Amino acid sequence: MIRTKWYSLDVIEDVAELSIFDEIGGWGISVAEFKQQFDLAKSAKSVHLTINSPGGSVTDGMAIYNILKTVSDKLDVEIIGIAASMASVVALAGRSLTMDEGTYLMIHNPWTITWGDADRLRHDAAVLDKMANQIVGIYVAHSNKTEEEIRVLMAAETWFTEQEAIDAGFASEIKDSVKAAALYDVSGIGFRNAPRAALTLRAKFESVKSIRDFEEFLRDAGASRQEAAALASGGWKTAHRDDEQSNTEAKSELVTVLSELRKIWM
């Protein structure tokens, strides 16, 4: 079995098991890495892909989607946590989509971060529109929704439960789970409608009441014992302010920073 921190490949008899458990592109799984492992799996009689991912790069996600489409007639996809943003597109590459109980599929409009003059901004906006059009086409082809309905759902950042995904035509089956997998933590990503269960890091921080709690929170975020102790001793007073608004802002900023740090520490 070949395993990395981003995904895994396990071929048992005639079934190749693939998984994507991180962001697509960027800090997570690259197209080249995925293709290398996919090439070892594609000759199996069937391929099973499990997903718990917040999405990521549109271009990387589309590339992985197209790679998987080459075996769509024998590919079964299962969401065991969340398939958000571009991960929801990847999830639609197979002949079937199963969602475990307590899981989510999320669709929204593509984002970007840009800067420059008006011409540059208009150019980037036009690129986003083209990307959105491509994604809309995929969602329409794999659901019972019209183009207009899909565009409304994307603009609203819609999180589908397993039953809602079935009703919309995205998913084909709900799998009873003895114990649901932990949802990918999207605390630092910026999704505006994320379910509470997918905001683990933020929820833990909101429960911090003492410097000891704060240190435990930092350990959960991926810091070593020494790092957590140092951060807690210096950061507790900053984050734990009397002013409620300032306190909320400080917590939000710290959760975002720690979420990014955790990607490096893991």
PDB file of C-alpha atoms in Angstrom:
ATOM      1  CA  MET A   1       0.000   0.000   0.000  1.00  0.00           C
ATOM      2  CA  ILE A   2       1.230   3.494  -0.915  1.00  0.00           C
ATOM      3  CA  ARG A   3       0.191   6.220   1.490  1.00  0.00           C
ATOM      4  CA  THR A   4       0.868   9.934   1.869  1.00  0.00           C
ATOM      5  CA  LYS A   5      -0.623  12.634   4.051  1.00  0.00           C
ATOM      6  CA  TRP A   6      -2.871  13.803   1.177  1.00  0.00           C
ATOM      7  CA  TYR A   7      -4.376  10.630  -0.173  1.00  0.00           C
ATOM      8  CA  SER A   8      -3.928   6.869  -0.208  1.00  0.00           C
ATOM      9  CA  LEU A   9      -3.939   4.004  -2.677  1.00  0.00           C
ATOM     10  CA  ASP A  10      -4.762   0.474  -1.622  1.00  0.00           C
ATOM     11  CA  VAL A  11      -5.441  -2.282  -4.161  1.00  0.00           C
ATOM     12  CA  ILE A  12      -7.245  -5.273  -2.642  1.00  0.00           C
ATOM     13  CA  GLU A  13      -8.045  -8.068  -5.088  1.00  0.00           C
ATOM     14  CA  ASP A  14      -9.772  -6.332  -8.003  1.00  0.00           C
ATOM     15  CA  VAL A  15     -10.815  -3.109  -6.225  1.00  0.00           C
ATOM     16  CA  ALA A  16      -8.531  -0.076  -6.094  1.00  0.00           C
ATOM     17  CA  GLU A  17      -9.186   2.157  -3.084  1.00  0.00           C
ATOM     18  CA  LEU A  18      -8.296   5.830  -3.516  1.00  0.00           C
ATOM     19  CA  SER A  19      -8.924   8.642  -1.055  1.00  0.00           C
ATOM     20  CA  ILE A  20      -8.645  12.427  -0.975  1.00  0.00           C
ATOM     21  CA  PHE A  21      -8.501  13.806   2.567  1.00  0.00           C
ATOM     22  CA  ASP A  22      -7.016  17.281   2.094  1.00  0.00           C
ATOM     23  CA  GLU A  23      -7.205  20.387  -0.042  1.00  0.00           C
ATOM     24  CA  ILE A  24      -6.944  20.027  -3.807  1.00  0.00           C
ATOM     25  CA  GLY A  25      -3.871  21.868  -5.083  1.00  0.00           C
ATOM     26  CA  GLY A  26      -1.929  24.386  -3.021  1.00  0.00           C
ATOM     27  CA  TRP A  27      -0.797  22.856   0.276  1.00  0.00           C
ATOM     28  CA  GLY A  28      -2.669  19.636  -0.473  1.00  0.00           C
ATOM     29  CA  ILE A  29      -2.719  17.133  -3.306  1.00  0.00           C
ATOM     30  CA  SER A  30      -1.283  18.139  -6.667  1.00  0.00           C
ATOM     31  CA  VAL A  31      -2.478  16.866 -10.021  1.00  0.00           C
ATOM     32  CA  ALA A  32       0.898  15.266 -10.746  1.00  0.00           C
ATOM     33  CA  GLU A  33       0.900  13.351  -7.469  1.00  0.00           C
ATOM     34  CA  PHE A  34      -2.677  12.197  -7.924  1.00  0.00           C
ATOM     35  CA  LYS A  35      -2.049  11.108 -11.520  1.00  0.00           C
ATOM     36  CA  GLN A  36       0.984   9.093 -10.469  1.00  0.00           C
ATOM     37  CA  GLN A  37      -1.049   7.118  -7.956  1.00  0.00           C
ATOM     38  CA  PHE A  38      -4.116   6.910 -10.199  1.00  0.00           C
ATOM     39  CA  ASP A  39      -2.037   5.227 -12.901  1.00  0.00           C
ATOM     40  CA  LEU A  40      -1.349   2.399 -10.447  1.00  0.00           C
ATOM     41  CA  ALA A  41      -5.071   1.974  -9.779  1.00  0.00           C
ATOM     42  CA  LYS A  42      -6.755   2.450 -13.140  1.00  0.00           C
ATOM     43  CA  SER A  43      -6.223  -1.126 -14.349  1.00  0.00           C
ATOM     44  CA  ALA A  44      -8.261  -2.587 -11.470  1.00  0.00           C
ATOM     45  CA  LYS A  45     -11.721  -3.952 -12.271  1.00  0.00           C
ATOM     46  CA  SER A  46     -13.301  -1.236 -10.133  1.00  0.00           C
ATOM     47  CA  VAL A  47     -12.150   1.923  -8.365  1.00  0.00           C
ATOM     48  CA  HIS A  48     -13.552   3.247  -5.078  1.00  0.00           C
ATOM     49  CA  LEU A  49     -12.780   6.863  -4.151  1.00  0.00           C
ATOM     50  CA  THR A  50     -13.496   8.239  -0.666  1.00  0.00           C
ATOM     51  CA  ILE A  51     -13.562  11.997  -0.086  1.00  0.00           C
ATOM     52  CA  ASN A  52     -13.334  14.310   2.919  1.00  0.00           C
ATOM     53  CA  SER A  53     -12.066  17.558   1.418  1.00  0.00           C
ATOM     54  CA  PRO A  54     -12.844  21.293   1.478  1.00  0.00           C
ATOM     55  CA  GLY A  55     -11.979  21.636  -2.209  1.00  0.00           C
ATOM     56  CA  GLY A  56      -9.267  23.942  -3.477  1.00  0.00           C
ATOM     57  CA  SER A  57      -7.882  24.996  -6.847  1.00  0.00           C
ATOM     58  CA  VAL A  58     -10.415  25.055  -9.687  1.00  0.00           C
ATOM     59  CA  THR A  59      -7.832  24.110 -12.311  1.00  0.00           C
ATOM     60  CA  ASP A  60      -6.358  21.272 -10.242  1.00  0.00           C
ATOM     61  CA  GLY A  61      -9.832  20.053  -9.333  1.00  0.00           C
ATOM     62  CA  MET A  62     -10.939  20.042 -12.966  1.00  0.00           C
ATOM     63  CA  ALA A  63      -7.808  18.118 -13.937  1.00  0.00           C
ATOM     64  CA  ILE A  64      -8.454  15.464 -11.285  1.00  0.00           C
ATOM     65  CA  TYR A  65     -12.115  15.305 -12.335  1.00  0.00           C
ATOM     66  CA  ASN A  66     -11.089  14.700 -15.954  1.00  0.00           C
ATOM     67  CA  ILE A  67      -8.537  12.075 -14.924  1.00  0.00           C
ATOM     68  CA  LEU A  68     -11.215  10.204 -12.985  1.00  0.00           C
ATOM     69  CA  LYS A  69     -13.708  10.504 -15.843  1.00  0.00           C
ATOM     70  CA  THR A  70     -11.484   8.176 -17.880  1.00  0.00           C
ATOM     71  CA  VAL A  71     -12.646   5.361 -15.581  1.00  0.00           C
ATOM     72  CA  SER A  72     -16.116   6.717 -14.787  1.00  0.00           C
ATOM     73  CA  ASP A  73     -17.768   3.465 -15.893  1.00  0.00           C
ATOM     74  CA  LYS A  74     -16.098   1.615 -13.011  1.00  0.00           C
ATOM     75  CA  LEU A  75     -15.633   4.420 -10.464  1.00  0.00           C
ATOM     76  CA  ASP A  76     -17.748   4.598  -7.311  1.00  0.00           C
ATOM     77  CA  VAL A  77     -17.351   7.665  -5.093  1.00  0.00           C
ATOM     78  CA  GLU A  78     -18.156   7.912  -1.389  1.00  0.00           C
ATOM     79  CA  ILE A  79     -18.255  11.064   0.736  1.00  0.00           C
ATOM     80  CA  ILE A  80     -17.291  10.202   4.303  1.00  0.00           C
ATOM     81  CA  GLY A  81     -17.032  13.776   5.606  1.00  0.00           C
ATOM     82  CA  ILE A  82     -17.501  16.737   3.289  1.00  0.00           C
ATOM     83  CA  ALA A  83     -17.025  17.299  -0.418  1.00  0.00           C
ATOM     84  CA  ALA A  84     -17.020  21.077  -0.654  1.00  0.00           C
ATOM     85  CA  SER A  85     -16.270  23.443  -3.519  1.00  0.00           C
ATOM     86  CA  MET A  86     -14.083  21.683  -6.134  1.00  0.00           C
ATOM     87  CA  ALA A  87     -14.214  18.459  -4.136  1.00  0.00           C
ATOM     88  CA  SER A  88     -17.931  18.351  -4.949  1.00  0.00           C
ATOM     89  CA  VAL A  89     -17.047  18.431  -8.658  1.00  0.00           C
ATOM     90  CA  VAL A  90     -14.530  15.609  -8.214  1.00  0.00           C
ATOM     91  CA  ALA A  91     -17.207  13.646  -6.350  1.00  0.00           C
ATOM     92  CA  LEU A  92     -19.354  13.628  -9.490  1.00  0.00           C
ATOM     93  CA  ALA A  93     -16.767  11.925 -11.706  1.00  0.00           C
ATOM     94  CA  GLY A  94     -18.011   8.373 -11.196  1.00  0.00           C
ATOM     95  CA  ARG A  95     -20.962   6.149 -11.997  1.00  0.00           C
ATOM     96  CA  SER A  96     -22.347   6.489  -8.479  1.00  0.00           C
ATOM     97  CA  LEU A  97     -22.070   8.775  -5.457  1.00  0.00           C
ATOM     98  CA  THR A  98     -22.711   7.453  -1.967  1.00  0.00           C
ATOM     99  CA  MET A  99     -22.865   9.756   1.045  1.00  0.00           C
ATOM    100  CA  ASP A 100     -22.400   8.475   4.574  1.00  0.00           C
ATOM    101  CA  GLU A 101     -24.828   9.631   7.241  1.00  0.00           C
ATOM    102  CA  GLY A 102     -23.955  13.084   8.589  1.00  0.00           C
ATOM    103  CA  THR A 103     -21.959  14.156   5.536  1.00  0.00           C
ATOM    104  CA  TYR A 104     -22.245  17.190   3.261  1.00  0.00           C
ATOM    105  CA  LEU A 105     -21.804  18.186  -0.366  1.00  0.00           C
ATOM    106  CA  MET A 106     -21.304  21.925  -0.917  1.00  0.00           C
ATOM    107  CA  ILE A 107     -21.490  23.971  -4.107  1.00  0.00           C
ATOM    108  CA  HIS A 108     -20.637  27.654  -4.523  1.00  0.00           C
ATOM    109  CA  ASN A 109     -19.253  30.177  -6.986  1.00  0.00           C
ATOM    110  CA  PRO A 110     -15.473  30.110  -7.574  1.00  0.00           C
ATOM    111  CA  TRP A 111     -13.338  32.640  -5.689  1.00  0.00           C
ATOM    112  CA  THR A 112     -10.027  34.316  -6.327  1.00  0.00           C
ATOM    113  CA  ILE A 113      -7.651  36.767  -4.683  1.00  0.00           C
ATOM    114  CA  THR A 114      -6.397  39.435  -7.054  1.00  0.00           C
ATOM    115  CA  TRP A 115      -4.946  42.924  -7.286  1.00  0.00           C
ATOM    116  CA  GLY A 116      -4.089  45.409  -9.993  1.00  0.00           C
ATOM    117  CA  ASP A 117      -5.769  48.018 -12.138  1.00  0.00           C
ATOM    118  CA  ALA A 118      -9.334  47.985 -13.460  1.00  0.00           C
ATOM    119  CA  ASP A 119      -8.387  46.056 -16.601  1.00  0.00           C
ATOM    120  CA  ARG A 120      -6.739  43.340 -14.521  1.00  0.00           C
ATOM    121  CA  LEU A 121      -9.749  43.032 -12.236  1.00  0.00           C
ATOM    122  CA  ARG A 122     -12.133  42.820 -15.192  1.00  0.00           C
ATOM    123  CA  HIS A 123      -9.928  40.118 -16.731  1.00  0.00           C
ATOM    124  CA  ASP A 124      -9.949  38.065 -13.536  1.00  0.00           C
ATOM    125  CA  ALA A 125     -13.721  38.485 -13.170  1.00  0.00           C
ATOM    126  CA  ALA A 126     -14.170  37.201 -16.725  1.00  0.00           C
ATOM    127  CA  VAL A 127     -12.025  34.152 -15.928  1.00  0.00           C
ATOM    128  CA  LEU A 128     -14.141  33.446 -12.843  1.00  0.00           C
ATOM    129  CA  ASP A 129     -17.288  33.648 -14.960  1.00  0.00           C
ATOM    130  CA  LYS A 130     -15.850  31.114 -17.417  1.00  0.00           C
ATOM    131  CA  MET A 131     -14.893  28.772 -14.586  1.00  0.00           C
ATOM    132  CA  ALA A 132     -18.355  29.107 -13.065  1.00  0.00           C
ATOM    133  CA  ASN A 133     -19.960  28.272 -16.411  1.00  0.00           C
ATOM    134  CA  GLN A 134     -17.907  25.073 -16.684  1.00  0.00           C
ATOM    135  CA  ILE A 135     -18.809  24.036 -13.148  1.00  0.00           C
ATOM    136  CA  VAL A 136     -22.498  24.825 -13.681  1.00  0.00           C
ATOM    137  CA  GLY A 137     -22.488  22.497 -16.687  1.00  0.00           C
ATOM    138  CA  ILE A 138     -21.110  19.635 -14.597  1.00  0.00           C
ATOM    139  CA  TYR A 139     -23.636  20.156 -11.801  1.00  0.00           C
ATOM    140  CA  VAL A 140     -26.538  20.290 -14.271  1.00  0.00           C
ATOM    141  CA  ALA A 141     -25.343  17.090 -15.975  1.00  0.00           C
ATOM    142  CA  HIS A 142     -25.166  15.240 -12.653  1.00  0.00           C
ATOM    143  CA  SER A 143     -28.362  16.456 -10.985  1.00  0.00           C
ATOM    144  CA  ASN A 144     -32.038  17.042 -11.653  1.00  0.00           C
ATOM    145  CA  LYS A 145     -31.614  20.816 -11.395  1.00  0.00           C
ATOM    146  CA  THR A 146     -31.839  23.378 -14.182  1.00  0.00           C
ATOM    147  CA  GLU A 147     -28.995  25.749 -14.998  1.00  0.00           C
ATOM    148  CA  GLU A 148     -30.877  28.623 -13.378  1.00  0.00           C
ATOM    149  CA  GLU A 149     -31.479  26.604 -10.201  1.00  0.00           C
ATOM    150  CA  ILE A 150     -27.833  25.571  -9.999  1.00  0.00           C
ATOM    151  CA  ARG A 151     -26.658  29.164 -10.349  1.00  0.00           C
ATOM    152  CA  VAL A 152     -28.937  30.241  -7.489  1.00  0.00           C
ATOM    153  CA  LEU A 153     -27.680  27.389  -5.300  1.00  0.00           C
ATOM    154  CA  MET A 154     -24.045  28.204  -6.080  1.00  0.00           C
ATOM    155  CA  ALA A 155     -24.525  31.902  -5.328  1.00  0.00           C
ATOM    156  CA  ALA A 156     -26.012  30.979  -1.950  1.00  0.00           C
ATOM    157  CA  GLU A 157     -23.143  28.592  -1.015  1.00  0.00           C
ATOM    158  CA  THR A 158     -25.452  25.612  -0.522  1.00  0.00           C
ATOM    159  CA  TRP A 159     -24.548  22.751   1.808  1.00  0.00           C
ATOM    160  CA  PHE A 160     -26.512  19.604   0.942  1.00  0.00           C
ATOM    161  CA  THR A 161     -27.091  16.945   3.561  1.00  0.00           C
ATOM    162  CA  GLU A 162     -27.017  13.382   2.298  1.00  0.00           C
ATOM    163  CA  GLN A 163     -30.808  13.311   1.810  1.00  0.00           C
ATOM    164  CA  GLU A 164     -30.852  16.736   0.167  1.00  0.00           C
ATOM    165  CA  ALA A 165     -28.132  15.581  -2.236  1.00  0.00           C
ATOM    166  CA  ILE A 166     -30.244  12.530  -3.075  1.00  0.00           C
ATOM    167  CA  ASP A 167     -33.299  14.719  -3.679  1.00  0.00           C
ATOM    168  CA  ALA A 168     -31.274  17.059  -5.913  1.00  0.00           C
ATOM    169  CA  GLY A 169     -30.009  14.131  -7.966  1.00  0.00           C
ATOM    170  CA  PHE A 170     -26.349  14.500  -7.023  1.00  0.00           C
ATOM    171  CA  ALA A 171     -26.075  11.399  -4.844  1.00  0.00           C
ATOM    172  CA  SER A 172     -27.479   7.943  -5.466  1.00  0.00           C
ATOM    173  CA  GLU A 173     -27.284   6.284  -2.057  1.00  0.00           C
ATOM    174  CA  ILE A 174     -26.988   6.967   1.674  1.00  0.00           C
ATOM    175  CA  LYS A 175     -24.701   4.668   3.629  1.00  0.00           C
ATOM    176  CA  ASP A 176     -25.492   3.845   7.241  1.00  0.00           C
ATOM    177  CA  SER A 177     -22.368   4.467   9.274  1.00  0.00           C
ATOM    178  CA  VAL A 178     -21.586   2.933  12.638  1.00  0.00           C
ATOM    179  CA  LYS A 179     -19.565   6.043  13.407  1.00  0.00           C
ATOM    180  CA  ALA A 180     -19.470   9.063  11.124  1.00  0.00           C
ATOM    181  CA  ALA A 181     -16.057  10.303  10.066  1.00  0.00           C
ATOM    182  CA  ALA A 182     -14.978  13.659  11.446  1.00  0.00           C
ATOM    183  CA  LEU A 183     -15.797  16.390   8.956  1.00  0.00           C
ATOM    184  CA  TYR A 184     -12.839  18.222   7.437  1.00  0.00           C
ATOM    185  CA  ASP A 185     -12.243  21.320   9.561  1.00  0.00           C
ATOM    186  CA  VAL A 186     -13.012  24.396   7.434  1.00  0.00           C
ATOM    187  CA  SER A 187     -12.640  26.944  10.262  1.00  0.00           C
ATOM    188  CA  GLY A 188      -9.977  29.005   8.489  1.00  0.00           C
ATOM    189  CA  ILE A 189     -11.280  28.809   4.918  1.00  0.00           C
ATOM    190  CA  GLY A 190     -13.995  31.453   4.962  1.00  0.00           C
ATOM    191  CA  PHE A 191     -17.112  29.528   3.958  1.00  0.00           C
ATOM    192  CA  ARG A 192     -20.056  31.577   5.158  1.00  0.00           C
ATOM    193  CA  ASN A 193     -22.637  28.796   5.617  1.00  0.00           C
ATOM    194  CA  ALA A 194     -20.511  25.906   6.857  1.00  0.00           C
ATOM    195  CA  PRO A 195     -22.267  23.527   9.269  1.00  0.00           C
ATOM    196  CA  ARG A 196     -21.204  23.774  12.884  1.00  0.00           C
ATOM    197  CA  ALA A 197     -19.782  20.255  12.773  1.00  0.00           C
ATOM    198  CA  ALA A 198     -17.244  21.382  10.150  1.00  0.00           C
ATOM    199  CA  LEU A 199     -15.995  24.261  12.298  1.00  0.00           C
ATOM    200  CA  THR A 200     -14.164  22.120  14.831  1.00  0.00           C
ATOM    201  CA  LEU A 201     -11.240  24.447  15.475  1.00  0.00           C
ATOM    202  CA  ARG A 202     -13.458  27.518  15.854  1.00  0.00           C
ATOM    203  CA  ALA A 203     -15.838  25.670  18.185  1.00  0.00           C
ATOM    204  CA  LYS A 204     -12.956  24.498  20.357  1.00  0.00           C
ATOM    205  CA  PHE A 205     -11.603  28.035  20.619  1.00  0.00           C
ATOM    206  CA  GLU A 206     -14.995  29.400  21.616  1.00  0.00           C
ATOM    207  CA  SER A 207     -15.031  26.938  24.529  1.00  0.00           C
ATOM    208  CA  VAL A 208     -11.692  28.208  25.877  1.00  0.00           C
ATOM    209  CA  LYS A 209     -12.196  29.646  29.377  1.00  0.00           C
ATOM    210  CA  SER A 210      -8.730  29.496  30.905  1.00  0.00           C
ATOM    211  CA  ILE A 211      -5.088  29.578  29.937  1.00  0.00           C
ATOM    212  CA  ARG A 212      -4.990  25.785  30.424  1.00  0.00           C
ATOM    213  CA  ASP A 213      -7.893  25.396  27.986  1.00  0.00           C
ATOM    214  CA  PHE A 214      -6.042  27.685  25.587  1.00  0.00           C
ATOM    215  CA  GLU A 215      -2.908  25.548  25.761  1.00  0.00           C
ATOM    216  CA  GLU A 216      -4.942  22.376  25.110  1.00  0.00           C
ATOM    217  CA  PHE A 217      -6.571  24.090  22.147  1.00  0.00           C
ATOM    218  CA  LEU A 218      -3.154  24.903  20.688  1.00  0.00           C
ATOM    219  CA  ARG A 219      -2.091  21.272  21.115  1.00  0.00           C
ATOM    220  CA  ASP A 220      -5.225  20.167  19.249  1.00  0.00           C
ATOM    221  CA  ALA A 221      -4.341  22.641  16.478  1.00  0.00           C
ATOM    222  CA  GLY A 222      -1.033  20.838  15.973  1.00  0.00           C
ATOM    223  CA  ALA A 223       1.451  22.700  18.172  1.00  0.00           C
ATOM    224  CA  SER A 224       3.982  20.772  20.218  1.00  0.00           C
ATOM    225  CA  ARG A 225       3.756  20.908  24.002  1.00  0.00           C
ATOM    226  CA  GLN A 226       6.578  23.486  24.128  1.00  0.00           C
ATOM    227  CA  GLU A 227       5.060  25.610  21.339  1.00  0.00           C
ATOM    228  CA  ALA A 228       1.623  25.488  22.940  1.00  0.00           C
ATOM    229  CA  ALA A 229       2.984  26.581  26.315  1.00  0.00           C
ATOM    230  CA  ALA A 230       4.861  29.513  24.767  1.00  0.00           C
ATOM    231  CA  LEU A 231       1.912  30.646  22.657  1.00  0.00           C
ATOM    232  CA  ALA A 232      -0.529  30.262  25.523  1.00  0.00           C
ATOM    233  CA  SER A 233       1.528  32.309  27.960  1.00  0.00           C
ATOM    234  CA  GLY A 234       1.940  35.153  25.482  1.00  0.00           C
ATOM    235  CA  GLY A 235      -1.310  34.978  23.557  1.00  0.00           C
ATOM    236  CA  TRP A 236      -3.927  34.391  26.241  1.00  0.00           C
ATOM    237  CA  LYS A 237      -4.080  38.001  27.385  1.00  0.00           C
ATOM    238  CA  THR A 238      -4.325  39.229  23.789  1.00  0.00           C
ATOM    239  CA  ALA A 239      -7.136  36.906  22.800  1.00  0.00           C
ATOM    240  CA  HIS A 240      -9.046  37.037  26.096  1.00  0.00           C
ATOM    241  CA  ARG A 241     -10.145  40.658  26.126  1.00  0.00           C
ATOM    242  CA  ASP A 242     -12.918  42.276  28.097  1.00  0.00           C
ATOM    243  CA  ASP A 243     -14.455  44.020  25.098  1.00  0.00           C
ATOM    244  CA  GLU A 244     -16.799  41.491  23.477  1.00  0.00           C
ATOM    245  CA  GLN A 245     -16.364  42.725  19.907  1.00  0.00           C
ATOM    246  CA  SER A 246     -12.577  42.867  20.167  1.00  0.00           C
ATOM    247  CA  ASN A 247     -12.587  39.435  21.783  1.00  0.00           C
ATOM    248  CA  THR A 248     -14.617  37.963  18.919  1.00  0.00           C
ATOM    249  CA  GLU A 249     -12.366  39.561  16.301  1.00  0.00           C
ATOM    250  CA  ALA A 250      -9.224  38.346  18.053  1.00  0.00           C
ATOM    251  CA  LYS A 251     -10.571  34.810  18.253  1.00  0.00           C
ATOM    252  CA  SER A 252     -11.510  34.810  14.584  1.00  0.00           C
ATOM    253  CA  GLU A 253      -8.076  36.062  13.549  1.00  0.00           C
ATOM    254  CA  LEU A 254      -6.271  33.566  15.753  1.00  0.00           C
ATOM    255  CA  VAL A 255      -8.344  30.633  14.505  1.00  0.00           C
ATOM    256  CA  THR A 256      -7.490  31.596  10.926  1.00  0.00           C
ATOM    257  CA  VAL A 257      -3.767  31.849  11.669  1.00  0.00           C
ATOM    258  CA  LEU A 258      -3.693  28.579  13.581  1.00  0.00           C
ATOM    259  CA  SER A 259      -5.595  26.837  10.830  1.00  0.00           C
ATOM    260  CA  GLU A 260      -2.848  27.834   8.400  1.00  0.00           C
ATOM    261  CA  LEU A 261      -0.115  26.848  10.848  1.00  0.00           C
ATOM    262  CA  ARG A 262      -1.690  23.450  11.335  1.00  0.00           C
ATOM    263  CA  LYS A 263      -1.319  22.716   7.607  1.00  0.00           C
ATOM    264  CA  ILE A 264       2.434  23.197   7.997  1.00  0.00           C
ATOM    265  CA  TRP A 265       2.728  21.281  11.269  1.00  0.00           C
ATOM    266  CA  MET A 266       0.759  18.227  10.090  1.00  0.00           C
TER     267      MET A 266
END
